[in-house]
Amino acid sequence: MIDRISPAALRVNSKKCHTPAVISATLSSLAIAISLALMVAPQPVRAQETATQIHIQQQSLSDALLQLGQQTPLQFVYITELVRGIPAPPVSGRMTPEEALRRLLAGTGIEYSRTGNTINLWKSGGATQLAPVVVTGSYSAQTEGSQSYAASAATIGKTEQALKDIPQSVTVVTRQRIDDQNLSTISEVLENTTGVTISEVADGGRNFYSRGFKITNIQYDGVPLSRSFYAVGNSFTGSTAHLDRVEVFRGAQGLFEGAGQPGGSINLVRKRPTAETQVLMEARAGSWDHVGGMLDAGGALNADGSLRARAVLDLDSKGSFIDVVKERNNNLYFALDYDLSPSTTVGAGVLVSRLRSTPFFGGLPRYSDGSSLGLKRSTFLGADWNQWDRDETQVFADLTHRFNSDWRLNVAATYAKETSLTYMLDATGAVDPATLTGTMRNAWNYDKSAEHIGFDANVNGRFTVLGMAQDLTVGVSMSRLTSTDRIAYASNYLPLDVFHPNPHVPKPDSFPDSQRTSRYDPHVQKGIYAQLRSSLTEDLTLVLGGRFSWFESRYTTQAATWDDVSTAKASAEFTPMVGLVYALTPQWSAYASYADIFEPQTATTLDGSILKPIVGANYEVGVKGELMDGKLNTSFALYRIDQKNRAVQDYEAGPVCNGGYCSRAAGKVRSQGFEAEISGEILPGLQVAAGYTFNSNKFLSDPDREGQTFSEETPRHLLRLWSQYRLPGQWNRLSVGAGVNWQSALTNSISKVRRPSYSVWNARVAYDVTSNWTAALNVNNLFDKVYYEYPGYVENRNNYGAPRSVMLTLRGRF
């Protein structure tokens, strides 16, 4: 068996070739994707290689060569048995790629020859050349240490798969990009991800949207949890310091997650313990008294490296551009991996997050005619006793057993407990242009808690049928949420002069209005799933998948004078998925896919029965490229999502359901558009992550809103762009970066408030002080753009975007 290590999937085939005419004709139809690729110029072979920073952990030689292939242009061709069982030493420092290779091969008896960037490996005395054969690609989804914005693979589909082999849209935000842009929270990562928009709920939570739909499931190392059903719990204020990467899947992901909306899914992939001892340090200081630091240490705890550990401590304290607002955000992560045998590894870990904040939720009001009050961005309409204490603890464990080189068992579980206590004063009420009055202050008390449990177990492996490779994954999953939310408020607590607010006001002794308690008890879904990737020909792969899901949810609300119970249930709900991937060339693939997802409802019909689930279907066609020896990924996708069976008012039956109208499962919406994305090294030293999304969405069938926009959180045009360039030659220690986030205008259909389009530019300059230390200065909102983030209401919910800010960071790696 022949294997090779490189992020690219190199295909060498003596039986079939693609003529230039065929390739040209095929790719000419892919105009937008090619327009991105035209920026790519082949890198000339230099007479003398420049040294670069290389960091390779102590591990097997096979994995070490993989890591070297990710960090350099080199790709390796060798017989698999050649490196089996051979350990490799750690290699770190500034050196040429070939020097790093020599260090890895020292003492192994393995020799090599080089042609361009291709390395042939053989045992001393063995053959030095390999005959033309089909060469399979070896991919690693890990991005830490790759120094790249391009990911060679993703694991959101349970197994490591090259992005160009996945017949759906996936974006991977790598560790390098997270560091370069200083994306310190998960919300900040998603705010810079292709196709994703964010809205803020009243009590500090975040909702994420893709393709016009809310993302309802969040995966943790592939284990899905239903985080969106608990708004404060999904605020994602925790640090990204413990993450290797963030994978974002756009489209219907019912196959591996069950119930949800067809917008997509997010997979947060944690850093793993390392066999090599390593220490990462970070210190930061910036605008609004922002200071923080991070320590990340890992290594083997015993002589043979079978027991490995990783610990990350991140401490952060900052003020805000809004007066009075401040927060302390502390996060601790600890993980262990232990090799029970050469074939079995178990892992376990814990993440503890603590947020202590003086917040301002609710935003600013407007004039009663909808125009802006023109208040300063620093305006704070709350009280100095505003308080938000949020605690979260995650515990996880997993097991991987390799039956042989083809078959593997993965078992993983995650438990999360979170609490949120909020005392808050906010403002509501439009301002009369004549009297400049009309706004009142409301005092709130939220006391919320939730527990999440997630489990996933799957077996995946490879076999052949008539000489063609078949990859099979079969698994089971479960997620469970229980929560208790207690809410009380004192309405019209105090009058407010929005132009001269005073934060020094008394805290109410009680919160008498609308005290109520709501519970999810429980919110559970279970499922069994299977996916087969079947090679029909050398170039054509059929992907078939399906899932049977069982769903049950009970939500109760108890108030002083009323109570309510909402239930939803689905049994053996089937969600299919089918896709085709065709390899146009070794670098380009075209694909088409169809995927289902369902969402149970709680509304009832005239006869008292619960409506059948909403069904969403995602249709997608596209093309993907893996260029520059895997250092650059490109994609272009056309998509359409149809969602039907949505609850609408049953006007024909009259108001006979508790004085109101019953519901019918007759609503239908459609979201469609296209996405273009490019990520990785487009020229030597120039890393780019760019994505453009066009979306059109509307109600197709609805008695009240037919023809209107369905998702007001989704702009028609959305651009995410970031680039980083390392200067050549004697300026190699210096790198500069710049980018822009732009989105088109949005209008709130209820308030008719319009938020104009806006663009925010960001920049960075970094310098390698030594081979171990890098200093960087990030400037966000470079041109100090004044804008509102969302189209709010005349009463409230108008939030300014952050003004210009700077952050100085010093990072060290040892």
PDB file of N, CA, C and O in Angstrom, residues 522-558:
ATOM      1  N   PRO A 522     -38.423  17.110  30.231  1.00  0.00           N
ATOM      2  CA  PRO A 522     -37.103  17.442  29.674  1.00  0.00           C
ATOM      3  C   PRO A 522     -37.254  17.877  28.226  1.00  0.00           C
ATOM      4  O   PRO A 522     -38.357  17.995  27.700  1.00  0.00           O
ATOM      5  N   HIS A 523     -36.102  18.071  27.572  1.00  0.00           N
ATOM      6  CA  HIS A 523     -36.020  18.280  26.125  1.00  0.00           C
ATOM      7  C   HIS A 523     -35.011  17.238  25.639  1.00  0.00           C
ATOM      8  O   HIS A 523     -33.802  17.383  25.850  1.00  0.00           O
ATOM      9  N   VAL A 524     -35.496  16.158  25.016  1.00  0.00           N
ATOM     10  CA  VAL A 524     -34.658  14.992  24.725  1.00  0.00           C
ATOM     11  C   VAL A 524     -34.792  14.597  23.262  1.00  0.00           C
ATOM     12  O   VAL A 524     -35.892  14.627  22.699  1.00  0.00           O
ATOM     13  N   GLN A 525     -33.674  14.234  22.666  1.00  0.00           N
ATOM     14  CA  GLN A 525     -33.750  13.577  21.376  1.00  0.00           C
ATOM     15  C   GLN A 525     -32.697  12.476  21.284  1.00  0.00           C
ATOM     16  O   GLN A 525     -31.594  12.590  21.826  1.00  0.00           O
ATOM     17  N   LYS A 526     -33.107  11.382  20.622  1.00  0.00           N
ATOM     18  CA  LYS A 526     -32.250  10.216  20.432  1.00  0.00           C
ATOM     19  C   LYS A 526     -32.305   9.837  18.961  1.00  0.00           C
ATOM     20  O   LYS A 526     -33.261  10.174  18.253  1.00  0.00           O
ATOM     21  N   GLY A 527     -31.306   9.113  18.515  1.00  0.00           N
ATOM     22  CA  GLY A 527     -31.331   8.722  17.119  1.00  0.00           C
ATOM     23  C   GLY A 527     -30.300   7.670  16.770  1.00  0.00           C
ATOM     24  O   GLY A 527     -29.315   7.469  17.498  1.00  0.00           O
ATOM     25  N   ILE A 528     -30.549   6.982  15.671  1.00  0.00           N
ATOM     26  CA  ILE A 528     -29.569   6.078  15.070  1.00  0.00           C
ATOM     27  C   ILE A 528     -29.340   6.562  13.644  1.00  0.00           C
ATOM     28  O   ILE A 528     -30.270   7.013  12.966  1.00  0.00           O
ATOM     29  N   TYR A 529     -28.088   6.519  13.188  1.00  0.00           N
ATOM     30  CA  TYR A 529     -27.771   7.081  11.881  1.00  0.00           C
ATOM     31  C   TYR A 529     -26.761   6.191  11.162  1.00  0.00           C
ATOM     32  O   TYR A 529     -26.042   5.385  11.788  1.00  0.00           O
ATOM     33  N   ALA A 530     -26.717   6.342   9.864  1.00  0.00           N
ATOM     34  CA  ALA A 530     -25.745   5.608   9.048  1.00  0.00           C
ATOM     35  C   ALA A 530     -25.434   6.432   7.808  1.00  0.00           C
ATOM     36  O   ALA A 530     -26.300   7.128   7.269  1.00  0.00           O
ATOM     37  N   GLN A 531     -24.180   6.356   7.376  1.00  0.00           N
ATOM     38  CA  GLN A 531     -23.768   7.019   6.142  1.00  0.00           C
ATOM     39  C   GLN A 531     -22.794   6.117   5.403  1.00  0.00           C
ATOM     40  O   GLN A 531     -21.873   5.556   6.001  1.00  0.00           O
ATOM     41  N   LEU A 532     -23.018   5.971   4.090  1.00  0.00           N
ATOM     42  CA  LEU A 532     -22.138   5.180   3.240  1.00  0.00           C
ATOM     43  C   LEU A 532     -21.593   6.075   2.136  1.00  0.00           C
ATOM     44  O   LEU A 532     -22.347   6.703   1.394  1.00  0.00           O
ATOM     45  N   ARG A 533     -20.263   6.122   2.043  1.00  0.00           N
ATOM     46  CA  ARG A 533     -19.588   6.801   0.944  1.00  0.00           C
ATOM     47  C   ARG A 533     -19.088   5.714  -0.006  1.00  0.00           C
ATOM     48  O   ARG A 533     -18.165   4.965   0.320  1.00  0.00           O
ATOM     49  N   SER A 534     -19.709   5.640  -1.164  1.00  0.00           N
ATOM     50  CA  SER A 534     -19.461   4.540  -2.078  1.00  0.00           C
ATOM     51  C   SER A 534     -18.806   5.045  -3.362  1.00  0.00           C
ATOM     52  O   SER A 534     -19.359   5.902  -4.059  1.00  0.00           O
ATOM     53  N   SER A 535     -17.627   4.528  -3.681  1.00  0.00           N
ATOM     54  CA  SER A 535     -16.932   4.880  -4.914  1.00  0.00           C
ATOM     55  C   SER A 535     -17.566   4.099  -6.066  1.00  0.00           C
ATOM     56  O   SER A 535     -17.410   2.881  -6.164  1.00  0.00           O
ATOM     57  N   LEU A 536     -18.296   4.809  -6.923  1.00  0.00           N
ATOM     58  CA  LEU A 536     -18.928   4.170  -8.068  1.00  0.00           C
ATOM     59  C   LEU A 536     -17.935   3.982  -9.205  1.00  0.00           C
ATOM     60  O   LEU A 536     -17.980   2.994  -9.932  1.00  0.00           O
ATOM     61  N   THR A 537     -17.063   4.970  -9.377  1.00  0.00           N
ATOM     62  CA  THR A 537     -15.953   4.887 -10.317  1.00  0.00           C
ATOM     63  C   THR A 537     -14.747   5.504  -9.623  1.00  0.00           C
ATOM     64  O   THR A 537     -14.828   5.938  -8.468  1.00  0.00           O
ATOM     65  N   GLU A 538     -13.630   5.577 -10.338  1.00  0.00           N
ATOM     66  CA  GLU A 538     -12.452   6.201  -9.749  1.00  0.00           C
ATOM     67  C   GLU A 538     -12.693   7.667  -9.427  1.00  0.00           C
ATOM     68  O   GLU A 538     -12.054   8.236  -8.545  1.00  0.00           O
ATOM     69  N   ASP A 539     -13.631   8.309 -10.118  1.00  0.00           N
ATOM     70  CA  ASP A 539     -13.853   9.743  -9.950  1.00  0.00           C
ATOM     71  C   ASP A 539     -15.186  10.099  -9.300  1.00  0.00           C
ATOM     72  O   ASP A 539     -15.361  11.235  -8.870  1.00  0.00           O
ATOM     73  N   LEU A 540     -16.125   9.174  -9.254  1.00  0.00           N
ATOM     74  CA  LEU A 540     -17.482   9.479  -8.788  1.00  0.00           C
ATOM     75  C   LEU A 540     -17.773   8.764  -7.477  1.00  0.00           C
ATOM     76  O   LEU A 540     -17.625   7.540  -7.380  1.00  0.00           O
ATOM     77  N   THR A 541     -18.212   9.528  -6.478  1.00  0.00           N
ATOM     78  CA  THR A 541     -18.549   8.988  -5.163  1.00  0.00           C
ATOM     79  C   THR A 541     -19.996   9.311  -4.833  1.00  0.00           C
ATOM     80  O   THR A 541     -20.434  10.459  -4.969  1.00  0.00           O
ATOM     81  N   LEU A 542     -20.731   8.291  -4.417  1.00  0.00           N
ATOM     82  CA  LEU A 542     -22.108   8.449  -3.971  1.00  0.00           C
ATOM     83  C   LEU A 542     -22.132   8.439  -2.449  1.00  0.00           C
ATOM     84  O   LEU A 542     -21.546   7.560  -1.812  1.00  0.00           O
ATOM     85  N   VAL A 543     -22.797   9.432  -1.865  1.00  0.00           N
ATOM     86  CA  VAL A 543     -22.929   9.522  -0.412  1.00  0.00           C
ATOM     87  C   VAL A 543     -24.397   9.339  -0.054  1.00  0.00           C
ATOM     88  O   VAL A 543     -25.255  10.117  -0.486  1.00  0.00           O
ATOM     89  N   LEU A 544     -24.685   8.289   0.718  1.00  0.00           N
ATOM     90  CA  LEU A 544     -26.045   7.997   1.148  1.00  0.00           C
ATOM     91  C   LEU A 544     -26.092   7.984   2.669  1.00  0.00           C
ATOM     92  O   LEU A 544     -25.212   7.400   3.323  1.00  0.00           O
ATOM     93  N   GLY A 545     -27.108   8.621   3.245  1.00  0.00           N
ATOM     94  CA  GLY A 545     -27.227   8.620   4.695  1.00  0.00           C
ATOM     95  C   GLY A 545     -28.677   8.699   5.124  1.00  0.00           C
ATOM     96  O   GLY A 545     -29.560   9.117   4.364  1.00  0.00           O
ATOM     97  N   GLY A 546     -28.914   8.294   6.345  1.00  0.00           N
ATOM     98  CA  GLY A 546     -30.259   8.371   6.894  1.00  0.00           C
ATOM     99  C   GLY A 546     -30.225   8.274   8.408  1.00  0.00           C
ATOM    100  O   GLY A 546     -29.286   7.720   8.991  1.00  0.00           O
ATOM    101  N   ARG A 547     -31.239   8.838   9.043  1.00  0.00           N
ATOM    102  CA  ARG A 547     -31.327   8.822  10.493  1.00  0.00           C
ATOM    103  C   ARG A 547     -32.788   8.628  10.914  1.00  0.00           C
ATOM    104  O   ARG A 547     -33.699   9.232  10.314  1.00  0.00           O
ATOM    105  N   PHE A 548     -32.989   7.824  11.955  1.00  0.00           N
ATOM    106  CA  PHE A 548     -34.270   7.722  12.638  1.00  0.00           C
ATOM    107  C   PHE A 548     -34.129   8.419  13.982  1.00  0.00           C
ATOM    108  O   PHE A 548     -33.209   8.122  14.755  1.00  0.00           O
ATOM    109  N   SER A 549     -35.030   9.365  14.246  1.00  0.00           N
ATOM    110  CA  SER A 549     -34.932  10.184  15.455  1.00  0.00           C
ATOM    111  C   SER A 549     -36.184  10.047  16.302  1.00  0.00           C
ATOM    112  O   SER A 549     -37.310   9.933  15.779  1.00  0.00           O
ATOM    113  N   TRP A 550     -35.988  10.091  17.618  1.00  0.00           N
ATOM    114  CA  TRP A 550     -37.050  10.132  18.593  1.00  0.00           C
ATOM    115  C   TRP A 550     -36.875  11.418  19.399  1.00  0.00           C
ATOM    116  O   TRP A 550     -35.789  11.682  19.923  1.00  0.00           O
ATOM    117  N   PHE A 551     -37.942  12.209  19.483  1.00  0.00           N
ATOM    118  CA  PHE A 551     -37.860  13.537  20.088  1.00  0.00           C
ATOM    119  C   PHE A 551     -38.999  13.709  21.081  1.00  0.00           C
ATOM    120  O   PHE A 551     -40.142  13.308  20.830  1.00  0.00           O
ATOM    121  N   GLU A 552     -38.691  14.330  22.222  1.00  0.00           N
ATOM    122  CA  GLU A 552     -39.723  14.635  23.207  1.00  0.00           C
ATOM    123  C   GLU A 552     -39.337  15.911  23.938  1.00  0.00           C
ATOM    124  O   GLU A 552     -38.199  16.056  24.392  1.00  0.00           O
ATOM    125  N   SER A 553     -40.274  16.843  24.058  1.00  0.00           N
ATOM    126  CA  SER A 553     -40.017  18.100  24.753  1.00  0.00           C
ATOM    127  C   SER A 553     -41.253  18.513  25.542  1.00  0.00           C
ATOM    128  O   SER A 553     -42.377  18.440  25.029  1.00  0.00           O
ATOM    129  N   ARG A 554     -41.027  18.934  26.769  1.00  0.00           N
ATOM    130  CA  ARG A 554     -42.118  19.427  27.622  1.00  0.00           C
ATOM    131  C   ARG A 554     -41.652  20.732  28.254  1.00  0.00           C
ATOM    132  O   ARG A 554     -40.650  20.755  28.975  1.00  0.00           O
ATOM    133  N   TYR A 555     -42.374  21.809  27.963  1.00  0.00           N
ATOM    134  CA  TYR A 555     -42.016  23.133  28.471  1.00  0.00           C
ATOM    135  C   TYR A 555     -43.203  23.673  29.257  1.00  0.00           C
ATOM    136  O   TYR A 555     -44.302  23.821  28.732  1.00  0.00           O
ATOM    137  N   THR A 556     -42.980  23.959  30.537  1.00  0.00           N
ATOM    138  CA  THR A 556     -44.053  24.438  31.407  1.00  0.00           C
ATOM    139  C   THR A 556     -43.733  25.836  31.902  1.00  0.00           C
ATOM    140  O   THR A 556     -42.566  26.182  32.132  1.00  0.00           O
ATOM    141  N   THR A 557     -44.780  26.641  32.070  1.00  0.00           N
ATOM    142  CA  THR A 557     -44.640  27.981  32.633  1.00  0.00           C
ATOM    143  C   THR A 557     -45.678  28.165  33.730  1.00  0.00           C
ATOM    144  O   THR A 557     -46.865  27.895  33.512  1.00  0.00           O
ATOM    145  N   GLN A 558     -45.226  28.598  34.893  1.00  0.00           N
ATOM    146  CA  GLN A 558     -46.095  28.822  36.039  1.00  0.00           C
ATOM    147  C   GLN A 558     -45.975  30.277  36.476  1.00  0.00           C
ATOM    148  O   GLN A 558     -44.900  30.726  36.860  1.00  0.00           O
TER     149      GLN A 558
END
